[in-house]
Amino acid sequence: MAPRRRRTTAALALANLLLPLALLVFATGFFPYKPVLPGLAGWDEEDWADAAGAGVGVGAGVKMGEDAPFDKLVFMVVDALRSDFVFGKGGRMGFVQSLIREGSAIPFTAHATPPTVTMPRVKALTTGGVPGFLDLILNFAEGDGEGGAGGELGGVDSWLAQLRRKGLGLGLGLGGEEGETQGGTDGGLVFYGDDTWLKLFPGEFFGRAEGTSSFFVSDFTQVDTNVTRHLPSELLPPSSTKPEWTALITHYLGLDHIGHKTGPAGPAMLPKQREMDAVFRLLYEAVEAQAHLRDTLIVLVGDHGMNAGGNHGGSGPGETEPALVFASPKFASPREAPAEPREGTEFEFYRKVQQSDVVPTLAGLLGFPVPRNSLGVVLGEVCEGLLGAEGWGRLLRRNARQVRGVVEAGLGAERWRGLVEGFEERVRKGGCEGVADGEEEEMACLWARAVGLKGLEGEAEALLAFLYKAQDALSSTASSYDVPRMGAGIAIAGGSLLLAVLAFPVLWPPTLAGCALTAVTGLYGVMMFASSYVEEEQHFWYWTTPAWLALLAVRSLQQGGSRLSLPNGLSVPRALLVIPLLASHRLMLRWNQTGQKHAGAPDVAHAFFPDHHILMWLAVLGTYLLVGAQLTRSSFKGVLAAEAAVSTAFVMVLPAVVFKLNFTQADAPELVLGLGERVRAFTAGLDLVAQARVVFVMLVLATGIVVVGSTWKNEKTSAKEAKITLADRLHPLLTLFLVTQTRAPNVPLFFLLELQRSCFARLLLPPTPNPNSKSHSQALPIALTSLLLSQTTYFAFGGSNSISSIDLSNAYNGVADYNIVAVGILLFAGNWAGAVWWCSAAVTLLLPRPESPAQSKVGSRAWVAQERAKLRTDAAGSAPEAGGDGEEGSSPWMIHITATTVFSAGSLVAVMAACTLLRTHLFIWTVFSPKYLYAMAWAVGWHLIVSVGLGWALWGCGGVV
Amino acid sequence: MSSTPGIKPIPASKPAPTPLPQAKPTELLHDQYSFLAANLHPVILLSGLALSFNRLVQDPVMTLARAAPVVIILQALYCFLCLPSTGQAPPQPKNKWKKQAKPSQDFGARAVPAFLSLLLTITLTIPALFLVLIFFGAPLTTHQAHTILLAAHLGLLATPQLFYVHGLDVRVWMQAASLQLPLDEVYGMSLGAVLGAWFGAVPIPLDWDREWQRWPVTVLVGVYVGACLGKVVGGYLVKGWRVKLN
Ligand SMILES: [Zn+2]
């Protein structure tokens, strides 16, 4: 028996070690690391040579860059400013529209590449690079003091760094490596708005700055007035207290908050657009009127758009189409302002450009070297008129040389030179049409052609052709997949799956649960290849779960066994427990509408509760009451005296309720509406961080008391008293923690979960009161049940496979200064609350406990103990080969973990294979890569950390056998 | 039954006392009409579905409501013509080509149970199946008429023949609910209809944006195809088998 057990344990351990390895290997192939060119770009020899002809440069009277039309920049970011808010007939930004008609403002629709969340978009708008999906993780996990390769852009070339250097008069020599800034406190750059920028450009980067937080999306006004109130003084002529700035950057969050809260058609949306229009007018009129702002360029830009539901993150309609406007009295190209978008588009009113194009355009207009990692292409509409033909040509050449630098860095200078030389002959004879060898060859040919045309007619067109080709090729990551690595990742995950399957002590003949687990894993795997099923994954779990429940009921009927006695003396088959299970399941799946297809359809949390908020709070209080009762009846039972247990539970639950009330008032005031005003007034002195900390500290203290107390007590208890396992004692504490991490409308779901758990405890009871078979024969059904319900509850709580459904609202509970570990844990607990809950519930189901009245009798328990001892001696006495691996072969928990490992590894194989095979699919960045990120979170967070880690701890603590 | 991982097989020491004699698979009546009618039955059902499919997609409520009486008659005829009714002695093998002695004699003995079976289906199983459909995710706040009619068709295809053959014995129905009846074409048809309904939900979330993906078309097609498939498979391929869960 021992060797067999050792073998299965080793296989299982190895399978679980391979999982993170597979994830890592695959991720490095799927999300290739893009080298970031270090340092700030400077003027190089070619720039000098080029400029010399125009009378700029050393020796000439004008310094490099001084001939630029502007020397100051106002960069106004409005979060989620979709094109139609500015340009459409439904928009309310009339002043901007009038400037467009006059010709003083030049409009674009700027394509925001997914992920359309703020941090990667700000990176694109400032560095001109194309942030990948790894930046998305950093968006949620960017930390202070992390290295430059992480979230920060302090050391990365950007127009901010360039303007700062220029504005502060720091070294501007050849090469660009020199001229390190020495942390000046001068007013080089000024920033007000979303503190994402302060995380990206930390320390002394800005001369003056004040951040606003997008923590509570219910804040529509304060976040914006906190920005606008600084503007009048910033627009005054410079003084000793407020030195001159080179760039004034603002980032308004209110419009995004309104979108998240009420959607793009919400009642506060149009007033907010008018407010933003008024801010823009304030800026523009100051530039017009004030002499010191004469050479100031104003840029109005949305970092991303929003979809019909007001959310963003993916590439749905509207999410990728923010507005972009360049404005200055110097522009004079009147144009028509169409009220309707172009034919066949929803949000394209003007030419569609890339967000990164802002970067070289600013470099041309403000006279600084194009930032090193930019993939942007200068915008002719903006630059050509002001720079003149010669200046425009020079700018194009600068832009092209800089992009060539990026291409060279990727390919290697040798290879690039070779490619270009290969095409020099060809372009002399003709163009580059028909170069079908590959994107690198095409770029090389276009470059060779542009070089060949230097100074001739058609050069500008040739340079633009090269620039757009390079932008296209370098932005799409398709060419840079490392397919062998992806294959290796799949193979490792496949190995993990095989090992996990082999770790089952018995494979044949299959059991009902075994077949069901195979079917669920197999179907899930197939489903991962269909984008609509990935988007609508909840349907799979909503569809399989009731079928499994019905099968459990049928099995219970077939087995017969003990019946369920009702209070009135009647007894019914235990299979009837399937009715409350199915009913609660049905109710849960209407709680939060999720998925893409019917996003925004009415549901309990978003349609019913806002109209019936008192009912919601009653359900919430009922849930807290249940948790309190469980704390009294299981957690503290026997550890504390009965009165002490009740009062401790009360003292724990009360601050949790108060925190939930205050948090909801801040996060979703429409669900509070004057309820508990006295309580809120009474606790107003304590901020939310402190309130959450009170709850968490209480939980930690209670956990300590329960662990110490129950261990001490169990030593003293006689076998006659029914023991409560430690897992049972800790479960209510975990529930209270998860409830704290859950939005108020979802709190009553825990009531339903508890109902389901108690039904399962009875439904999964074995037919015969055989102590040996109890947990073992039920381990696999329990594993499958907890898997199905973990997934179901994840979606029922509002989760989905879309980035926009990540709920950040509870991730900062009790966290004052940014702490990546704490926020990560809270974020996961908040979004996977139901799934984490079921991990713990599964352990309590697995552990034998006195459940039915017959079994809890003392005599029966004595019999159980005797029987168990006898079986153990029997097993020890029999030969190992004779199948004596029953009791000792694998514990129920091992079987449980084997099952969840099989599913985790199997689903990973499928997701990875889908991402590899469909890597050229249209939806790869919008559906499949977010799914991969979610699969990572499920495999690492849910399976490895919670199911294996926490489950192991709970099982070990509860170790009764 | 003891194939659970990690557990030594424990011999089933005390078989539960069987109050009910082990049910045997249902045999069809032995005359050429029964045989013909039993085999025509699925063909008629499926071709009816195929013929009215377009109308079903356009106007599910109207089409299903109009089709229901037809299905009622079809099912009644099937029971009447092909199946032995409750308590009827199992049909004795007879020479198929010999004309039955007095067909009119047992007309009443077969027509009344057939009528009762349909009545029980409409009053008992259809409301119950409506609840089951809701439990399994059918829309509750909208499309009630659709779901009720779906439950009606599911009930009509799945239950009259069970009532006709097994009567109202609760123990038999418990066996039917717990998959313990031996498979035959009657039980196969019932199980097939239920399974077909479950599988019929699969195409709904796909982003094909077809008209027929609307509730309840796919589920209804699943019911019909499942019932016919179940009838054929249960009646011929796996006749007499029993489903064992562990
Ligand atoms: Zn947002």
XYZ file of N, CA, C and O in Angstrom, chain A residues 393-446:
216
model
N 8.800 67.689 -44.549
C 9.677 66.638 -45.068
C 10.712 66.238 -44.041
O 10.996 65.053 -43.836
N 11.288 67.249 -43.365
C 12.304 66.972 -42.348
C 11.713 66.147 -41.205
O 12.318 65.201 -40.714
N 10.501 66.527 -40.802
C 9.843 65.803 -39.710
C 9.565 64.355 -40.111
O 9.801 63.422 -39.329
N 9.104 64.183 -41.349
C 8.827 62.823 -41.820
C 10.102 61.982 -41.784
O 10.088 60.819 -41.369
N 11.214 62.580 -42.213
C 12.468 61.826 -42.218
C 12.889 61.473 -40.797
O 13.359 60.382 -40.527
N 12.690 62.455 -39.882
C 13.035 62.177 -38.477
C 12.205 61.013 -37.962
O 12.709 60.090 -37.328
N 10.900 61.093 -38.234
C 9.978 60.052 -37.778
C 10.388 58.693 -38.353
O 10.472 57.685 -37.632
N 10.702 58.686 -39.652
C 11.041 57.419 -40.297
C 12.343 56.850 -39.734
O 12.464 55.643 -39.512
N 13.327 57.714 -39.493
C 14.594 57.218 -38.940
C 14.381 56.628 -37.551
O 14.966 55.612 -37.197
N 13.503 57.293 -36.781
C 13.251 56.791 -35.428
C 12.556 55.422 -35.482
O 12.929 54.508 -34.759
N 11.572 55.290 -36.368
C 10.873 53.998 -36.469
C 11.829 52.930 -36.983
O 11.801 51.779 -36.521
N 12.716 53.337 -37.921
C 13.716 52.382 -38.404
C 14.549 51.862 -37.219
O 14.894 50.693 -37.148
N 14.805 52.767 -36.256
C 15.546 52.343 -35.063
C 14.814 51.239 -34.315
O 15.427 50.278 -33.846
N 13.499 51.369 -34.225
C 12.728 50.323 -33.531
C 12.808 49.023 -34.315
O 12.996 47.936 -33.744
N 12.688 49.136 -35.650
C 12.739 47.933 -36.483
C 14.102 47.270 -36.323
O 14.207 46.050 -36.130
N 15.142 48.079 -36.368
C 16.514 47.546 -36.237
C 16.696 46.834 -34.913
O 17.302 45.770 -34.844
N 16.133 47.439 -33.854
C 16.295 46.834 -32.534
C 15.649 45.458 -32.502
O 16.136 44.544 -31.824
N 14.543 45.307 -33.231
C 13.874 44.012 -33.235
C 14.595 42.998 -34.099
O 14.711 41.821 -33.720
N 15.078 43.448 -35.266
C 15.656 42.502 -36.223
C 17.151 42.311 -36.036
O 17.713 41.302 -36.459
N 17.792 43.293 -35.447
C 19.250 43.320 -35.435
C 19.718 44.176 -36.599
O 19.209 44.050 -37.716
N 20.669 45.049 -36.307
C 21.104 46.019 -37.310
C 21.681 45.332 -38.543
O 21.438 45.745 -39.679
N 22.415 44.238 -38.328
C 23.054 43.517 -39.439
C 22.011 43.028 -40.438
O 22.078 43.284 -41.630
N 21.041 42.339 -39.865
C 19.996 41.717 -40.678
C 19.243 42.782 -41.457
O 18.965 42.622 -42.650
N 18.950 43.883 -40.769
C 18.197 44.964 -41.397
C 18.991 45.534 -42.572
O 18.470 45.724 -43.661
N 20.289 45.802 -42.350
C 21.106 46.375 -43.407
C 21.139 45.434 -44.611
O 21.009 45.849 -45.752
N 21.263 44.146 -44.293
C 21.282 43.156 -45.364
C 20.007 43.184 -46.190
O 20.035 43.196 -47.426
N 18.907 43.251 -45.486
C 17.614 43.264 -46.180
C 17.488 44.499 -47.065
O 17.074 44.411 -48.224
N 17.864 45.645 -46.499
C 17.714 46.892 -47.259
C 18.608 46.860 -48.487
O 18.181 47.212 -49.599
N 19.855 46.408 -48.310
C 20.771 46.364 -49.457
C 20.221 45.455 -50.542
O 20.357 45.735 -51.736
N 19.583 44.376 -50.105
C 19.006 43.455 -51.071
C 17.951 44.104 -51.956
O 17.718 43.660 -53.078
N 17.310 45.142 -51.425
C 16.222 45.752 -52.192
C 16.649 46.998 -52.955
O 15.880 47.533 -53.741
N 17.880 47.477 -52.687
C 18.282 48.736 -53.311
C 18.222 48.663 -54.831
O 17.757 49.584 -55.496
N 18.678 47.513 -55.323
C 18.680 47.315 -56.779
C 17.255 47.353 -57.319
O 16.939 48.041 -58.282
N 16.403 46.640 -56.610
C 15.035 46.463 -57.084
C 14.267 47.772 -57.153
O 13.531 48.023 -58.099
N 14.439 48.620 -56.084
C 13.623 49.834 -56.058
C 14.068 50.829 -57.123
O 13.309 51.703 -57.518
N 15.324 50.689 -57.576
C 15.759 51.585 -58.644
C 14.957 51.299 -59.922
O 14.662 52.182 -60.691
N 14.618 50.018 -60.066
C 13.862 49.649 -61.271
C 12.377 49.948 -61.123
O 11.700 50.263 -62.074
N 11.879 49.830 -59.903
C 10.430 50.032 -59.748
C 10.052 50.111 -58.292
O 10.894 50.311 -57.422
N 8.798 49.938 -58.025
C 8.309 50.084 -56.664
C 8.423 48.804 -55.866
O 9.198 47.911 -56.203
N 7.669 48.748 -54.810
C 7.731 47.587 -53.932
C 6.497 46.711 -54.079
O 6.231 45.871 -53.231
N 5.718 46.925 -55.103
C 4.528 46.102 -55.249
C 4.944 44.646 -55.447
O 5.910 44.362 -56.163
N 4.237 43.787 -54.825
C 4.479 42.373 -55.049
C 5.571 41.782 -54.195
O 5.989 40.649 -54.423
N 6.068 42.540 -53.230
C 7.023 41.931 -52.296
C 6.193 41.137 -51.289
O 5.634 41.686 -50.360
N 6.099 39.873 -51.542
C 5.208 39.079 -50.706
C 5.977 38.155 -49.778
O 5.403 37.257 -49.193
N 7.276 38.399 -49.638
C 8.089 37.468 -48.842
C 7.700 37.499 -47.371
O 7.702 36.500 -46.687
N 7.402 38.693 -46.904
C 7.087 38.811 -45.489
C 7.125 40.263 -45.104
O 7.511 41.126 -45.896
N 6.688 40.524 -43.859
C 6.569 41.924 -43.450
C 7.923 42.591 -43.331
O 8.066 43.771 -43.648
N 8.924 41.831 -42.887
C 10.249 42.437 -42.737
C 10.771 42.872 -44.096
O 11.326 43.972 -44.245
N 10.598 41.986 -45.085
C 11.074 42.315 -46.433
C 10.337 43.532 -46.974
O 10.935 44.414 -47.579
N 9.024 43.560 -46.729
C 8.250 44.700 -47.227
C 8.750 46.002 -46.621
O 8.907 47.018 -47.312
N 8.986 45.973 -45.301
C 9.470 47.185 -44.635
C 10.807 47.605 -45.220
O 11.047 48.788 -45.492
N 11.681 46.618 -45.423
C 13.023 46.919 -45.935
C 12.932 47.541 -47.314
O 13.624 48.513 -47.636
N 12.033 46.999 -48.137
C 11.900 47.515 -49.496
C 11.383 48.944 -49.484
O 11.901 49.824 -50.177
N 10.351 49.187 -48.629
C 9.776 50.535 -48.574
C 10.801 51.538 -48.060
O 10.865 52.681 -48.509
